[in-house]
Each structure stands twice: as C-alpha cells, then as structure tokens.
Amino acid sequence: MTFSRRTFLQGTTAVALASSFGVKAIAAPKRGGHLRVAVATGSTTDSLDPTSTPVTWGFINLATSRNTLVGTDHAGTLIPKLAESWEPSSDLKTWVLNLRKGVTFHSGKTMTADDVVNSLNLHRGENTVSPAKSLLSPVSNVKADGANRVVISLESPNVNFVNLLRDDFLVVAPSKDGEVDRTSTDGTGPYVLESWEAGRSLRYKRYENFWDLNNYGFFDSAEVVVIQDNAARMNALRSGQVDLVNSVDLKTVPMLKRVPKIRVEDTPSGMYYGLPMLTDVAPFNDNNVRLALKYAFNRQEAVNKVLLGHGTAGNDHPIFANDKFNDPTIPQREYDPDKVRFYLDKAGLQSLEIPLNVAEAGFPGAVDTAQLYASSAAAAGIKINVTREPDDDYYERVWLKKPFCAAYWNQAITNDARFTEAFLPDAPWNETHYNNPRVTELVVKARSTLDEGARASIYHELQRIIHDDGGLLNPMFVNYVWAMKDNVKRPEKVSTLGDLDGYECIARWWME
C-alpha cells in the first residue's frame, strides 16, 4: 500500500476532532486572576498516576500540569503539542515524532525523547492497568532516535494512530534510568501543581517557562475543589466561593440564569450515560435478555425527566449523531413492552428479576434514571432491584465488577479509540466484557482503510453490531451544562472531548 504525504494530510483532516460548540468570547485573553473551580466528581483513590482511573478531578490535573504529544485546538482540529510534527511511513506502520525543542519540566529538567519513550511505555505491557493500554496494544516498539525524535512501530497499519496520542492519559512525565515516577507532581504543563489532596482539591500556579504562554496559562493561579452535593456546589457559585462549576443541577438552571453576573452554558456533546451489562455473566450472556432490557427503557422519558431536555436519546451504541461516521439508518430503539415480552419468551423466561447497582458518581442523575427504568421495566414484566452505592470508590468497587451498573463515557477521540477502548476483548475498560471476533476484525480493518467512505461503512457495521448484540444500554447523550461568574471567559469554541473544554478550562480560559 502506498501513502503519499498529501493523502496523509487529507486523512488527518478527515479524522480531525471537529465536534466543538460555543459562544463567542467577549474579549481577547488577558493575564491575571485566580480561578476557583468546583467539580462534582472525585475519589479518595484518585492519584497523580497517569495509568490510574481518574474522574473529573484527575482529568483536570492531567490537562493542567502535564501535556500530551498532540492536542486539539479550539475548533477541535489536531494540533502539535510536545510533538512539533509527525510523519508516517508509506505503509502506516511506522510513525516518526519530531519533539519540540527546549521544553522543560517544572523541575527545570529538559524534556528528551527518553522521557517520551518511557512515558508511553507506562501504558504498554502485560502488567499495566492503564486505561490507555488498549490504544497502544498495536504498538510493537517505541524508541528514541536522538534527543528529539521518537520512532513508533506498529504491528499493523493505522491511519488514525497519531490522533490516539491525544488521549488524556498519554501525558509525558520525567524519567530517570528508564523509569518514570508515576506519582511525581512534575510536568510540562502551563501550571505547576503546588498542593493536592486525593479526589478533594488541587492548587496551581502558572509555570512562567511554559513553552506556549501565548495560548495557555492566562490565570496567575487556580484551584479545584470537589463538591459532590449538587446544592452545595450551586450555593458555592452563588455565594462567590467559586467562579466555575460543572454538572449544574439541571433543576436550578432557570434560577441560575436569573442570578446577576452568573452565566450558564449548555454545550451538546458526544458524552453518554450508559448502563453496561457484563455479557459473560448470566442472564446477560443471553442476547435475548439484553434486547429485552434495552426495549424496557423509556429513553425519551429519561431525557425529559432526568436531563430536563439537556441531551438527546441514545441508541445502544456509542457514536454521537453529530459524528460524521454515525449511521443514521439504524432505527431508534423505543420503549416497547411487547418486544420485551417477545425477547423474554425467546430466552425461555416468563419474567425476569435482576439487580442494578448505581451511584451519582456513575453519572449525575443515575439514581433517578434507575428508578425510572425500574418503573418502565416493571410494566413489561421485568423487576429491577435498584441498589444505591456510595459515591466514593464507585469506579473501583462497582464498575467492571457488578454485572449491571451505571457509567459515563466522554466523547471519543476517534471511532477507532472508542471501539478499541470499550469493545475489544483485551481492553481494560471493556465494561461489558464483550468478545465478538467480527468486531475485532472490523476495528483492525478500519485502521488501514484510507478511503473515508469505505471506513464509514466499517464503522456503520460496528455500530449495528453493538446496537443489536452488545451489552451497552445507552439511554442518552448528554449536554455539558456549566455555570460561571460573568468575568470568566473562554475561547469562541470549546472541545467536547471532556467536560469543561476537554478539561482544559484552567489551561485555556481567562478572567476579564
């Protein structure tokens, strides 16, 4: 297979992360001020380790104190970060990254290719528990070629590979003698982490030697606090204790919009709230049971009553309607008690009783969602026993362990990333324990398919398989709803690859 540079550039544009929304900023960025952010999720098990499984607290820290090799600009297009440029081989199996020169860690250490190699290798190998392990599983070798070049070899072609290096976990940390201190506070990001308490707070000051202070690092300092209680978080904003909150209590949106000098923003995204089932655990190992459970959910009711209209109905696969690879021909699954009974009958069941373990840490509104689901399912012959779990440690105790639970997923970097992370059998975050050889075959095939139309057909088939056979019950895609003081400003367009501008609210926003 031949692959010209022009074709590569066209391919990069084709997979650009262009799912961004926003309103126009009032003024150009300026320096100064102290930003106080309150977020809804954090856990005492959170750490600085980029191979751990963080929630919002941890993701913000990765985006604030550290850097990935590539990133996305305000329009969602792939841009250089610590890698200044990149070049694939003609067969798409070797990628050369040219590193930005003169980048220093907060400690003063100069970043080298060895730091990059060792940081990427943290997420590789049999013993790693990194969520990014599956993204790098096709990598056969990572090596330094001098102080400022890294060569990455793949076992098979991947047109999207460089996009995967945007993943939040793939930050670069300092290394010594081939080892990375995974819990170090040291990074190359626009802010120095001055102090932190696991899952509770973070405090930063601007790093004056950051490599791009023209576009990042406008606040003098910033802090993040975790306030899980919705009312307390909203009160902290109204009383002036914080400047910015995420996961606005949707019932309070009309009231917040009437508060002087507070601005509420509603941003459509590809983030979804899901109810994953373990497909290797009875009764979820029977697809007839899975289909019965999918038809027992009234999605529009959840959008109306839980999201209060701040989102759209999901369709049991992970690709957002605005994604260019979304298959619009897949019929929207609706609540249908007759089909519930039909599939229960095919499974040889007259009725069904199952547990559902949820917490607000799974996603905001998960408890109300579960109760609505239990009510609609009961009318169709399924009894769902809802257990509310404690929020703390939910993702360590419940997710990936209980056979039916609640979880959220941010918008995928690429379709390849989502199917690789969540639906391949060896993926650490395969939350449904799904193992379908056809899915694996199609994911690998899409990576080497240059023609965008042909690649779209592959992704369409993947969506249909997950929709018809997978263990994901995806009730709804969710808008990000933030509230902030009116003097907190942001770029005209924001990333929807994660909450609060792809978690870069401290890195990219400013204060008027």
Short mmCIF file of C-alpha atoms in Angstrom, two decimals:
data_model
loop_
_atom_site.label_atom_id
_atom_site.label_comp_id
_atom_site.label_asym_id
_atom_site.label_seq_id
_atom_site.Cartn_x
_atom_site.Cartn_y
_atom_site.Cartn_z
CA MET A 1 0.00 0.00 0.00
CA THR A 2 1.38 3.41 -0.92
CA PHE A 3 0.59 6.51 1.05
CA SER A 4 1.53 9.99 -0.12
CA ARG A 5 2.02 12.92 2.22
CA ARG A 6 -0.89 14.72 0.55
CA THR A 7 -3.12 11.71 1.24
CA PHE A 8 -1.92 11.72 4.83
CA LEU A 9 -2.81 15.37 5.30
CA GLN A 10 -6.24 14.75 3.83
CA GLY A 11 -6.67 11.78 6.13
CA THR A 12 -5.69 13.85 9.15
CA THR A 13 -8.34 16.39 8.25
CA ALA A 14 -10.86 13.59 7.87
CA VAL A 15 -10.31 12.40 11.41
CA ALA A 16 -9.99 15.87 12.91
CA LEU A 17 -11.85 16.30 16.15
CA ALA A 18 -14.29 18.89 14.92
CA SER A 19 -17.10 18.36 17.43
CA SER A 20 -16.91 21.73 19.14
CA PHE A 21 -19.59 24.17 20.14
CA GLY A 22 -19.64 27.50 21.92
CA VAL A 23 -20.38 31.17 22.04
CA LYS A 24 -18.11 33.99 21.05
CA ALA A 25 -15.78 35.30 23.72
CA ILE A 26 -16.32 38.94 24.69
CA ALA A 27 -12.69 39.98 24.78
CA ALA A 28 -9.23 38.73 23.86
CA PRO A 29 -7.42 36.72 26.54
CA LYS A 30 -5.54 38.61 29.20
CA ARG A 31 -3.39 37.58 32.12
CA GLY A 32 -4.16 37.68 35.79
CA GLY A 33 -6.58 36.49 38.41
CA HIS A 34 -7.21 33.38 40.43
CA LEU A 35 -9.73 30.82 39.14
CA ARG A 36 -11.68 28.70 41.62
CA VAL A 37 -13.37 25.63 40.12
CA ALA A 38 -15.82 23.29 41.85
CA VAL A 39 -16.36 19.89 40.22
CA ALA A 40 -18.86 17.19 41.02
CA THR A 41 -16.66 14.09 40.97
CA GLY A 42 -13.52 12.99 42.75
CA SER A 43 -12.46 9.95 44.74
CA THR A 44 -10.05 9.35 47.59
CA THR A 45 -8.46 6.70 45.38
CA ASP A 46 -7.58 9.31 42.73
CA SER A 47 -3.87 9.82 42.25
CA LEU A 48 -1.38 11.62 40.03
CA ASP A 49 -0.54 8.34 38.31
CA PRO A 50 -1.43 8.64 34.58
CA THR A 51 -2.10 4.88 34.47
CA SER A 52 -4.86 5.13 37.09
CA THR A 53 -8.60 5.51 36.53
CA PRO A 54 -9.50 9.09 37.44
CA VAL A 55 -12.72 11.04 37.28
CA THR A 56 -13.03 14.81 36.74
CA TRP A 57 -10.52 15.71 39.49
CA GLY A 58 -7.82 13.58 37.88
CA PHE A 59 -8.60 14.52 34.28
CA ILE A 60 -8.31 18.23 35.08
CA ASN A 61 -4.93 17.67 36.67
CA LEU A 62 -3.61 15.76 33.66
CA ALA A 63 -4.72 18.61 31.37
CA THR A 64 -3.39 21.39 33.61
CA SER A 65 0.00 20.29 34.91
CA ARG A 66 1.06 17.96 32.09
CA ASN A 67 0.97 17.71 28.29
CA THR A 68 0.25 15.11 25.66
CA LEU A 69 2.23 14.85 22.42
CA VAL A 70 -0.64 16.19 20.32
CA GLY A 71 -3.81 18.04 21.17
CA THR A 72 -6.80 19.79 19.65
CA ASP A 73 -7.31 23.48 19.06
CA HIS A 74 -10.46 25.43 19.90
CA ALA A 75 -12.08 24.21 16.68
CA GLY A 76 -11.32 20.58 17.52
CA THR A 77 -8.55 20.13 14.93
CA LEU A 78 -5.46 18.07 15.68
CA ILE A 79 -2.52 20.30 16.64
CA PRO A 80 1.09 19.83 17.78
CA LYS A 81 1.91 19.92 21.47
CA LEU A 82 5.07 18.25 22.72
CA ALA A 83 5.42 16.68 19.27
CA GLU A 84 6.12 19.53 16.88
CA SER A 85 5.41 17.41 13.80
CA TRP A 86 4.91 13.80 12.76
CA GLU A 87 5.39 11.71 9.67
CA PRO A 88 4.04 8.22 8.85
CA SER A 89 5.74 5.67 6.66
CA SER A 90 4.05 4.80 3.38
CA ASP A 91 2.59 1.63 4.90
CA LEU A 92 1.25 3.44 8.01
CA LYS A 93 3.18 1.09 10.31
CA THR A 94 5.93 3.48 11.42
CA TRP A 95 5.39 6.96 12.82
CA VAL A 96 8.22 9.42 13.45
CA LEU A 97 7.53 12.17 16.00
CA ASN A 98 9.71 15.27 15.99
CA LEU A 99 9.69 16.68 19.50
CA ARG A 100 9.52 20.34 20.41
CA LYS A 101 12.98 21.53 21.49
CA GLY A 102 13.64 23.50 24.66
CA VAL A 103 10.65 22.17 26.64
CA THR A 104 11.37 21.95 30.36
CA PHE A 105 9.60 20.24 33.20
CA HIS A 106 8.59 22.32 36.20
CA SER A 107 11.66 20.98 37.99
CA GLY A 108 13.87 22.55 35.31
CA LYS A 109 14.75 19.23 33.64
CA THR A 110 14.80 19.39 29.84
CA MET A 111 12.35 17.04 28.16
CA THR A 112 14.01 14.43 25.93
CA ALA A 113 12.94 11.58 23.69
CA ASP A 114 13.72 9.17 26.54
CA ASP A 115 11.04 10.84 28.67
CA VAL A 116 8.52 10.35 25.87
CA VAL A 117 9.50 6.72 25.27
CA ASN A 118 9.32 5.83 28.95
CA SER A 119 6.03 7.69 29.43
CA LEU A 120 4.37 5.83 26.55
CA ASN A 121 5.75 2.52 27.76
CA LEU A 122 3.98 3.03 31.10
CA HIS A 123 0.77 2.13 29.26
CA ARG A 124 2.17 -0.93 27.47
CA GLY A 125 2.93 -4.46 28.58
CA GLU A 126 1.07 -7.26 30.28
CA ASN A 127 1.25 -5.86 33.79
CA THR A 128 -0.03 -2.35 33.17
CA VAL A 129 -3.53 -1.49 34.34
CA SER A 130 -3.65 1.71 32.29
CA PRO A 131 -6.94 2.60 30.57
CA ALA A 132 -4.80 3.55 27.55
CA LYS A 133 -3.30 0.08 27.25
CA SER A 134 -5.73 -0.95 24.52
CA LEU A 135 -4.93 2.15 22.42
CA LEU A 136 -1.24 1.24 22.40
CA SER A 137 -1.71 -2.53 22.09
CA PRO A 138 -0.89 -2.43 18.32
CA VAL A 139 2.48 -0.78 19.12
CA SER A 140 5.39 -3.20 18.72
CA ASN A 141 8.19 -0.80 19.66
CA VAL A 142 8.84 2.74 20.85
CA LYS A 143 12.40 4.04 20.62
CA ALA A 144 14.35 7.27 20.79
CA ASP A 145 16.23 8.44 17.71
CA GLY A 146 18.44 11.08 19.25
CA ALA A 147 17.32 13.59 21.86
CA ASN A 148 14.33 14.99 19.95
CA ARG A 149 12.90 12.21 17.79
CA VAL A 150 10.76 9.22 18.68
CA VAL A 151 10.01 6.33 16.34
CA ILE A 152 6.87 4.26 16.99
CA SER A 153 6.42 0.94 15.18
CA LEU A 154 3.01 -0.70 14.81
CA GLU A 155 2.14 -4.32 14.20
CA SER A 156 -0.43 -3.25 11.61
CA PRO A 157 -1.30 -0.05 9.72
CA ASN A 158 -3.33 2.66 11.45
CA VAL A 159 -4.34 5.85 9.66
CA ASN A 160 -5.63 7.28 12.94
CA PHE A 161 -2.68 6.43 15.14
CA VAL A 162 -1.38 9.94 15.76
CA ASN A 163 -4.87 11.03 16.85
CA LEU A 164 -4.78 8.45 19.62
CA LEU A 165 -1.80 10.23 21.17
CA ARG A 166 -4.28 12.97 22.16
CA ASP A 167 -5.66 10.59 24.81
CA ASP A 168 -5.75 12.25 28.24
CA PHE A 169 -3.69 9.51 29.88
CA LEU A 170 -0.78 9.71 27.44
CA VAL A 171 0.95 12.64 29.13
CA VAL A 172 4.72 12.94 29.28
CA ALA A 173 6.39 12.70 32.68
CA PRO A 174 10.09 12.97 33.61
CA SER A 175 12.11 9.77 33.71
CA LYS A 176 15.45 8.63 35.02
CA ASP A 177 17.33 5.43 34.15
CA GLY A 178 14.38 4.22 32.09
CA GLU A 179 11.83 4.67 34.87
CA VAL A 180 9.03 7.22 35.26
CA ASP A 181 7.96 8.42 38.68
CA ARG A 182 4.24 7.95 38.16
CA THR A 183 3.25 9.90 41.26
CA SER A 184 5.51 12.89 40.62
CA THR A 185 3.93 16.34 40.55
CA ASP A 186 6.45 17.33 37.87
CA GLY A 187 5.12 18.07 34.40
CA THR A 188 5.46 20.24 31.30
CA GLY A 189 2.01 21.85 31.53
CA PRO A 190 1.15 25.54 31.85
CA TYR A 191 0.63 25.25 35.62
CA VAL A 192 2.71 23.88 38.48
CA LEU A 193 0.82 21.67 40.92
CA GLU A 194 1.60 23.25 44.28
CA SER A 195 -0.56 21.07 46.54
CA TRP A 196 -3.23 18.42 46.30
CA GLU A 197 -5.48 16.12 48.27
CA ALA A 198 -6.63 12.96 46.52
CA GLY A 199 -10.06 13.42 44.99
CA ARG A 200 -10.63 16.58 47.02
CA SER A 201 -8.54 19.54 45.90
CA LEU A 202 -5.79 20.79 43.57
CA ARG A 203 -3.90 24.08 43.70
CA TYR A 204 -1.80 25.57 40.88
CA LYS A 205 0.40 28.49 39.96
CA ARG A 206 1.38 29.48 36.43
CA TYR A 207 4.63 28.00 35.08
CA GLU A 208 6.45 31.02 33.68
CA ASN A 209 8.75 28.90 31.49
CA PHE A 210 5.91 27.08 29.74
CA TRP A 211 6.59 26.57 26.05
CA ASP A 212 3.42 28.35 24.79
CA LEU A 213 2.25 31.12 27.10
CA ASN A 214 0.72 32.90 24.10
CA ASN A 215 -2.16 30.43 24.06
CA TYR A 216 -2.23 28.90 27.54
CA GLY A 217 -1.73 29.82 31.17
CA PHE A 218 -3.62 33.12 31.49
CA PHE A 219 -4.57 32.84 35.18
CA ASP A 220 -1.92 33.65 37.74
CA SER A 221 -3.16 30.75 39.83
CA ALA A 222 -6.08 28.35 40.13
CA GLU A 223 -7.61 25.79 42.42
CA VAL A 224 -10.05 22.91 42.09
CA VAL A 225 -12.31 21.59 44.85
CA VAL A 226 -14.62 18.59 44.71
CA ILE A 227 -18.17 19.32 45.91
CA GLN A 228 -20.28 16.25 45.18
CA ASP A 229 -23.51 17.59 46.61
CA ASN A 230 -25.40 19.46 43.88
CA ALA A 231 -26.99 22.05 46.16
CA ALA A 232 -23.71 22.80 47.91
CA ARG A 233 -21.90 23.21 44.59
CA MET A 234 -24.53 25.61 43.24
CA ASN A 235 -24.51 27.56 46.52
CA ALA A 236 -20.73 27.87 46.33
CA LEU A 237 -21.10 29.63 42.98
CA ARG A 238 -23.99 31.88 44.03
CA SER A 239 -22.22 32.93 47.24
CA GLY A 240 -18.99 33.77 45.42
CA GLN A 241 -16.89 30.98 46.95
CA VAL A 242 -16.05 29.62 43.48
CA ASP A 243 -16.02 31.04 39.96
CA LEU A 244 -16.94 28.00 37.86
CA VAL A 245 -18.92 24.78 38.41
CA ASN A 246 -19.56 21.76 36.21
CA SER A 247 -22.51 19.37 36.23
CA VAL A 248 -25.03 22.07 37.04
CA ASP A 249 -28.07 20.77 38.88
CA LEU A 250 -30.42 20.90 35.90
CA LYS A 251 -33.42 21.78 38.06
CA THR A 252 -31.65 25.00 39.05
CA VAL A 253 -30.77 26.19 35.52
CA PRO A 254 -33.71 28.64 35.16
CA MET A 255 -32.96 30.11 38.58
CA LEU A 256 -29.21 30.40 37.92
CA LYS A 257 -29.89 32.24 34.67
CA ARG A 258 -31.66 34.92 36.68
CA VAL A 259 -28.76 35.46 39.09
CA PRO A 260 -26.84 38.66 38.21
CA LYS A 261 -23.31 38.16 36.91
CA ILE A 262 -23.66 34.38 36.53
CA ARG A 263 -23.65 32.78 33.09
CA VAL A 264 -24.99 29.30 32.28
CA GLU A 265 -23.79 27.45 29.17
CA ASP A 266 -25.34 24.38 27.56
CA THR A 267 -22.99 22.51 25.20
CA PRO A 268 -24.11 19.46 23.17
CA SER A 269 -21.58 16.64 23.24
CA GLY A 270 -20.91 13.01 22.47
CA MET A 271 -20.70 12.14 26.16
CA TYR A 272 -23.17 9.43 27.05
CA TYR A 273 -24.65 7.95 30.19
CA GLY A 274 -24.79 4.18 29.99
CA LEU A 275 -25.97 1.07 31.80
CA PRO A 276 -23.42 -1.62 30.84
CA MET A 277 -24.16 -5.33 31.30
CA LEU A 278 -21.48 -7.99 31.65
CA THR A 279 -22.17 -10.22 28.65
CA ASP A 280 -20.32 -13.17 30.17
CA VAL A 281 -22.49 -13.26 33.32
CA ALA A 282 -25.96 -14.83 33.40
CA PRO A 283 -28.58 -13.79 32.49
CA PHE A 284 -26.83 -11.07 30.45
CA ASN A 285 -24.94 -13.70 28.44
CA ASP A 286 -28.18 -14.29 26.52
CA ASN A 287 -28.68 -11.61 23.88
CA ASN A 288 -32.43 -12.12 24.07
CA VAL A 289 -32.25 -10.92 27.68
CA ARG A 290 -30.10 -7.98 26.64
CA LEU A 291 -32.58 -6.98 23.95
CA ALA A 292 -35.50 -7.31 26.36
CA LEU A 293 -33.71 -4.97 28.77
CA LYS A 294 -33.00 -2.47 26.01
CA TYR A 295 -36.64 -2.33 24.92
CA ALA A 296 -37.73 -1.94 28.55
CA PHE A 297 -36.15 1.51 28.85
CA ASN A 298 -38.11 4.65 28.01
CA ARG A 299 -35.29 6.84 26.72
CA GLN A 300 -37.23 9.99 25.94
CA GLU A 301 -38.74 9.91 29.42
CA ALA A 302 -35.20 9.90 30.86
CA VAL A 303 -34.13 12.77 28.60
CA ASN A 304 -37.18 14.76 29.67
CA LYS A 305 -37.19 13.96 33.39
CA VAL A 306 -33.51 13.40 34.24
CA LEU A 307 -31.78 15.68 31.73
CA LEU A 308 -34.72 18.10 31.57
CA GLY A 309 -34.13 18.29 27.83
CA HIS A 310 -30.36 18.93 28.07
CA GLY A 311 -29.47 16.00 25.84
CA THR A 312 -30.80 13.50 23.30
CA ALA A 313 -31.90 9.88 23.35
CA GLY A 314 -29.17 7.26 22.93
CA ASN A 315 -29.49 4.20 20.72
CA ASP A 316 -27.37 1.47 22.33
CA HIS A 317 -24.15 2.23 20.50
CA PRO A 318 -21.50 4.82 21.40
CA ILE A 319 -21.39 7.14 18.36
CA PHE A 320 -22.98 10.59 18.63
CA ALA A 321 -25.43 11.73 15.95
CA ASN A 322 -23.18 14.68 15.03
CA ASP A 323 -20.21 12.39 14.33
CA LYS A 324 -19.57 12.13 10.59
CA PHE A 325 -19.28 8.35 10.92
CA ASN A 326 -22.63 7.96 12.66
CA ASP A 327 -25.03 5.61 10.88
CA PRO A 328 -28.36 7.49 10.68
CA THR A 329 -30.16 4.48 9.20
CA ILE A 330 -30.11 2.48 12.45
CA PRO A 331 -33.70 2.64 13.78
CA GLN A 332 -34.08 4.49 17.06
CA ARG A 333 -34.87 1.95 19.76
CA GLU A 334 -38.06 2.88 21.58
CA TYR A 335 -39.77 1.62 24.71
CA ASP A 336 -41.81 -1.41 23.63
CA PRO A 337 -43.34 -3.77 26.25
CA ASP A 338 -44.48 -6.18 23.52
CA LYS A 339 -40.92 -6.63 22.29
CA VAL A 340 -39.75 -7.05 25.89
CA ARG A 341 -42.13 -9.98 26.29
CA PHE A 342 -41.16 -11.35 22.86
CA TYR A 343 -37.46 -11.50 23.74
CA LEU A 344 -38.10 -12.84 27.23
CA ASP A 345 -40.12 -15.63 25.61
CA LYS A 346 -37.23 -16.35 23.22
CA ALA A 347 -34.97 -16.59 26.28
CA GLY A 348 -37.38 -19.09 27.82
CA LEU A 349 -38.43 -16.70 30.59
CA GLN A 350 -41.87 -15.69 31.77
CA SER A 351 -40.41 -12.89 33.88
CA LEU A 352 -37.03 -11.55 34.93
CA GLU A 353 -35.60 -10.14 38.16
CA ILE A 354 -32.16 -8.50 38.12
CA PRO A 355 -30.03 -6.17 40.29
CA LEU A 356 -28.89 -2.73 39.11
CA ASN A 357 -26.13 -1.01 41.10
CA VAL A 358 -25.84 2.75 40.64
CA ALA A 359 -24.46 5.91 42.24
CA GLU A 360 -24.39 9.57 41.34
CA ALA A 361 -20.67 9.02 40.71
CA GLY A 362 -21.70 6.72 37.87
CA PHE A 363 -23.29 9.73 36.27
CA PRO A 364 -25.32 12.67 37.63
CA GLY A 365 -28.93 11.56 37.83
CA ALA A 366 -28.08 7.85 37.78
CA VAL A 367 -30.32 7.09 40.75
CA ASP A 368 -33.34 8.84 39.24
CA THR A 369 -32.58 7.17 35.90
CA ALA A 370 -32.52 3.74 37.53
CA GLN A 371 -35.82 4.38 39.29
CA LEU A 372 -37.49 5.48 36.04
CA TYR A 373 -36.08 2.40 34.35
CA ALA A 374 -37.37 0.12 37.11
CA SER A 375 -40.84 1.61 36.67
CA SER A 376 -40.98 1.21 32.87
CA ALA A 377 -39.45 -2.28 33.04
CA ALA A 378 -41.97 -3.43 35.66
CA ALA A 379 -44.81 -2.65 33.28
CA ALA A 380 -43.17 -5.02 30.79
CA GLY A 381 -42.54 -7.93 33.17
CA ILE A 382 -39.03 -7.19 34.40
CA LYS A 383 -38.29 -6.47 38.06
CA ILE A 384 -35.18 -4.32 38.54
CA ASN A 385 -33.84 -4.13 42.08
CA VAL A 386 -32.00 -0.81 42.31
CA THR A 387 -29.18 -0.52 44.86
CA ARG A 388 -27.73 2.92 45.50
CA GLU A 389 -23.99 2.58 46.09
CA PRO A 390 -21.80 5.13 47.92
CA ASP A 391 -20.22 7.62 45.54
CA ASP A 392 -16.69 7.26 46.89
CA ASP A 393 -14.68 4.48 45.21
CA TYR A 394 -17.62 3.65 42.94
CA TYR A 395 -15.40 3.06 39.90
CA GLU A 396 -13.14 0.79 41.93
CA ARG A 397 -15.84 -1.21 43.73
CA VAL A 398 -18.74 -1.41 41.27
CA TRP A 399 -17.88 -0.56 37.67
CA LEU A 400 -16.38 -3.52 35.75
CA LYS A 401 -17.31 -5.73 38.73
CA LYS A 402 -21.09 -5.66 39.22
CA PRO A 403 -22.97 -7.24 36.29
CA PHE A 404 -25.32 -4.27 35.71
CA CYS A 405 -24.39 -0.74 36.76
CA ALA A 406 -24.12 2.90 35.66
CA ALA A 407 -21.19 4.65 33.96
CA TYR A 408 -20.47 7.62 31.71
CA TRP A 409 -18.13 7.99 28.76
CA ASN A 410 -16.72 11.20 27.38
CA GLN A 411 -16.88 11.80 23.65
CA ALA A 412 -14.38 9.58 21.84
CA ILE A 413 -11.21 10.99 20.28
CA THR A 414 -11.98 8.84 17.22
CA ASN A 415 -14.33 5.98 16.43
CA ASP A 416 -11.29 3.71 16.49
CA ALA A 417 -10.48 4.84 20.04
CA ARG A 418 -14.00 4.19 21.33
CA PHE A 419 -14.35 0.71 19.86
CA THR A 420 -10.80 -0.15 20.90
CA GLU A 421 -11.20 1.10 24.48
CA ALA A 422 -14.66 -0.25 25.20
CA PHE A 423 -15.47 -3.21 22.96
CA LEU A 424 -12.33 -5.24 22.24
CA PRO A 425 -11.87 -8.33 24.43
CA ASP A 426 -8.46 -7.35 25.85
CA ALA A 427 -9.35 -3.71 26.63
CA PRO A 428 -9.05 -2.82 30.34
CA TRP A 429 -12.19 -0.68 30.03
CA ASN A 430 -14.28 -3.27 28.19
CA GLU A 431 -17.14 -2.62 30.60
CA THR A 432 -19.46 -5.23 29.06
CA HIS A 433 -16.81 -7.98 28.72
CA TYR A 434 -17.83 -8.05 25.07
CA ASN A 435 -15.99 -10.56 22.88
CA ASN A 436 -17.09 -10.59 19.27
CA PRO A 437 -14.47 -11.68 16.68
CA ARG A 438 -16.24 -9.70 13.94
CA VAL A 439 -15.88 -6.51 15.97
CA THR A 440 -12.14 -7.12 16.38
CA GLU A 441 -11.81 -7.84 12.66
CA LEU A 442 -13.62 -4.65 11.67
CA VAL A 443 -11.71 -2.40 14.09
CA VAL A 444 -8.38 -3.64 12.66
CA LYS A 445 -9.67 -3.29 9.08
CA ALA A 446 -10.79 0.32 9.62
CA ARG A 447 -7.31 1.34 10.78
CA SER A 448 -5.80 0.52 7.37
CA THR A 449 -8.69 1.83 5.25
CA LEU A 450 -7.69 5.14 3.67
CA ASP A 451 -10.90 5.82 1.77
CA GLU A 452 -13.23 7.68 4.12
CA GLY A 453 -16.38 6.28 2.56
CA ALA A 454 -15.15 2.73 2.97
CA ARG A 455 -14.11 3.46 6.53
CA ALA A 456 -17.57 4.90 7.23
CA SER A 457 -19.16 1.63 6.05
CA ILE A 458 -16.99 -0.29 8.50
CA TYR A 459 -17.95 1.98 11.39
CA HIS A 460 -21.60 1.69 10.41
CA GLU A 461 -21.40 -2.09 10.66
CA LEU A 462 -19.71 -1.80 14.05
CA GLN A 463 -22.50 0.43 15.33
CA ARG A 464 -25.13 -2.04 14.15
CA ILE A 465 -23.40 -4.97 15.83
CA ILE A 466 -23.20 -3.13 19.16
CA HIS A 467 -26.79 -1.91 18.77
CA ASP A 468 -28.16 -5.38 18.00
CA ASP A 469 -25.89 -7.63 20.06
CA GLY A 470 -23.79 -5.65 22.53
CA GLY A 471 -24.14 -5.25 26.27
CA LEU A 472 -24.41 -1.45 26.28
CA LEU A 473 -27.76 0.08 27.13
CA ASN A 474 -27.16 3.69 26.12
CA PRO A 475 -30.17 5.75 27.21
CA MET A 476 -28.94 9.25 26.44
CA PHE A 477 -26.26 11.57 25.10
CA VAL A 478 -25.70 14.47 27.43
CA ASN A 479 -25.06 18.19 27.06
CA TYR A 480 -22.37 19.73 29.23
CA VAL A 481 -24.03 22.34 31.43
CA TRP A 482 -21.63 24.73 33.19
CA ALA A 483 -22.20 27.86 35.22
CA MET A 484 -19.66 30.58 35.93
CA LYS A 485 -19.19 34.12 37.01
CA ASP A 486 -19.61 36.51 34.13
CA ASN A 487 -15.96 37.61 34.30
CA VAL A 488 -14.75 34.08 33.49
CA LYS A 489 -14.11 33.94 29.75
CA ARG A 490 -13.30 31.18 27.31
CA PRO A 491 -12.40 30.68 23.63
CA GLU A 492 -15.06 31.03 20.98
CA LYS A 493 -15.15 27.25 20.53
CA VAL A 494 -14.56 24.63 23.17
CA SER A 495 -13.63 20.97 22.98
CA THR A 496 -16.32 18.44 23.83
CA LEU A 497 -13.82 15.60 24.27
CA GLY A 498 -14.27 16.07 28.01
CA ASP A 499 -16.05 18.27 30.50
CA LEU A 500 -15.08 21.95 30.89
CA ASP A 501 -13.42 22.36 27.48
CA GLY A 502 -11.84 18.92 27.35
CA TYR A 503 -10.71 19.51 30.96
CA GLU A 504 -8.57 22.46 29.81
CA CYS A 505 -10.61 25.21 31.46
CA ILE A 506 -7.66 26.24 33.63
CA ALA A 507 -5.15 25.83 30.82
CA ARG A 508 -7.08 27.79 28.14
CA TRP A 509 -9.56 30.14 29.83
CA TRP A 510 -9.01 33.56 31.37
CA MET A 511 -10.58 36.20 33.58
CA GLU A 512 -11.78 39.62 32.50
#
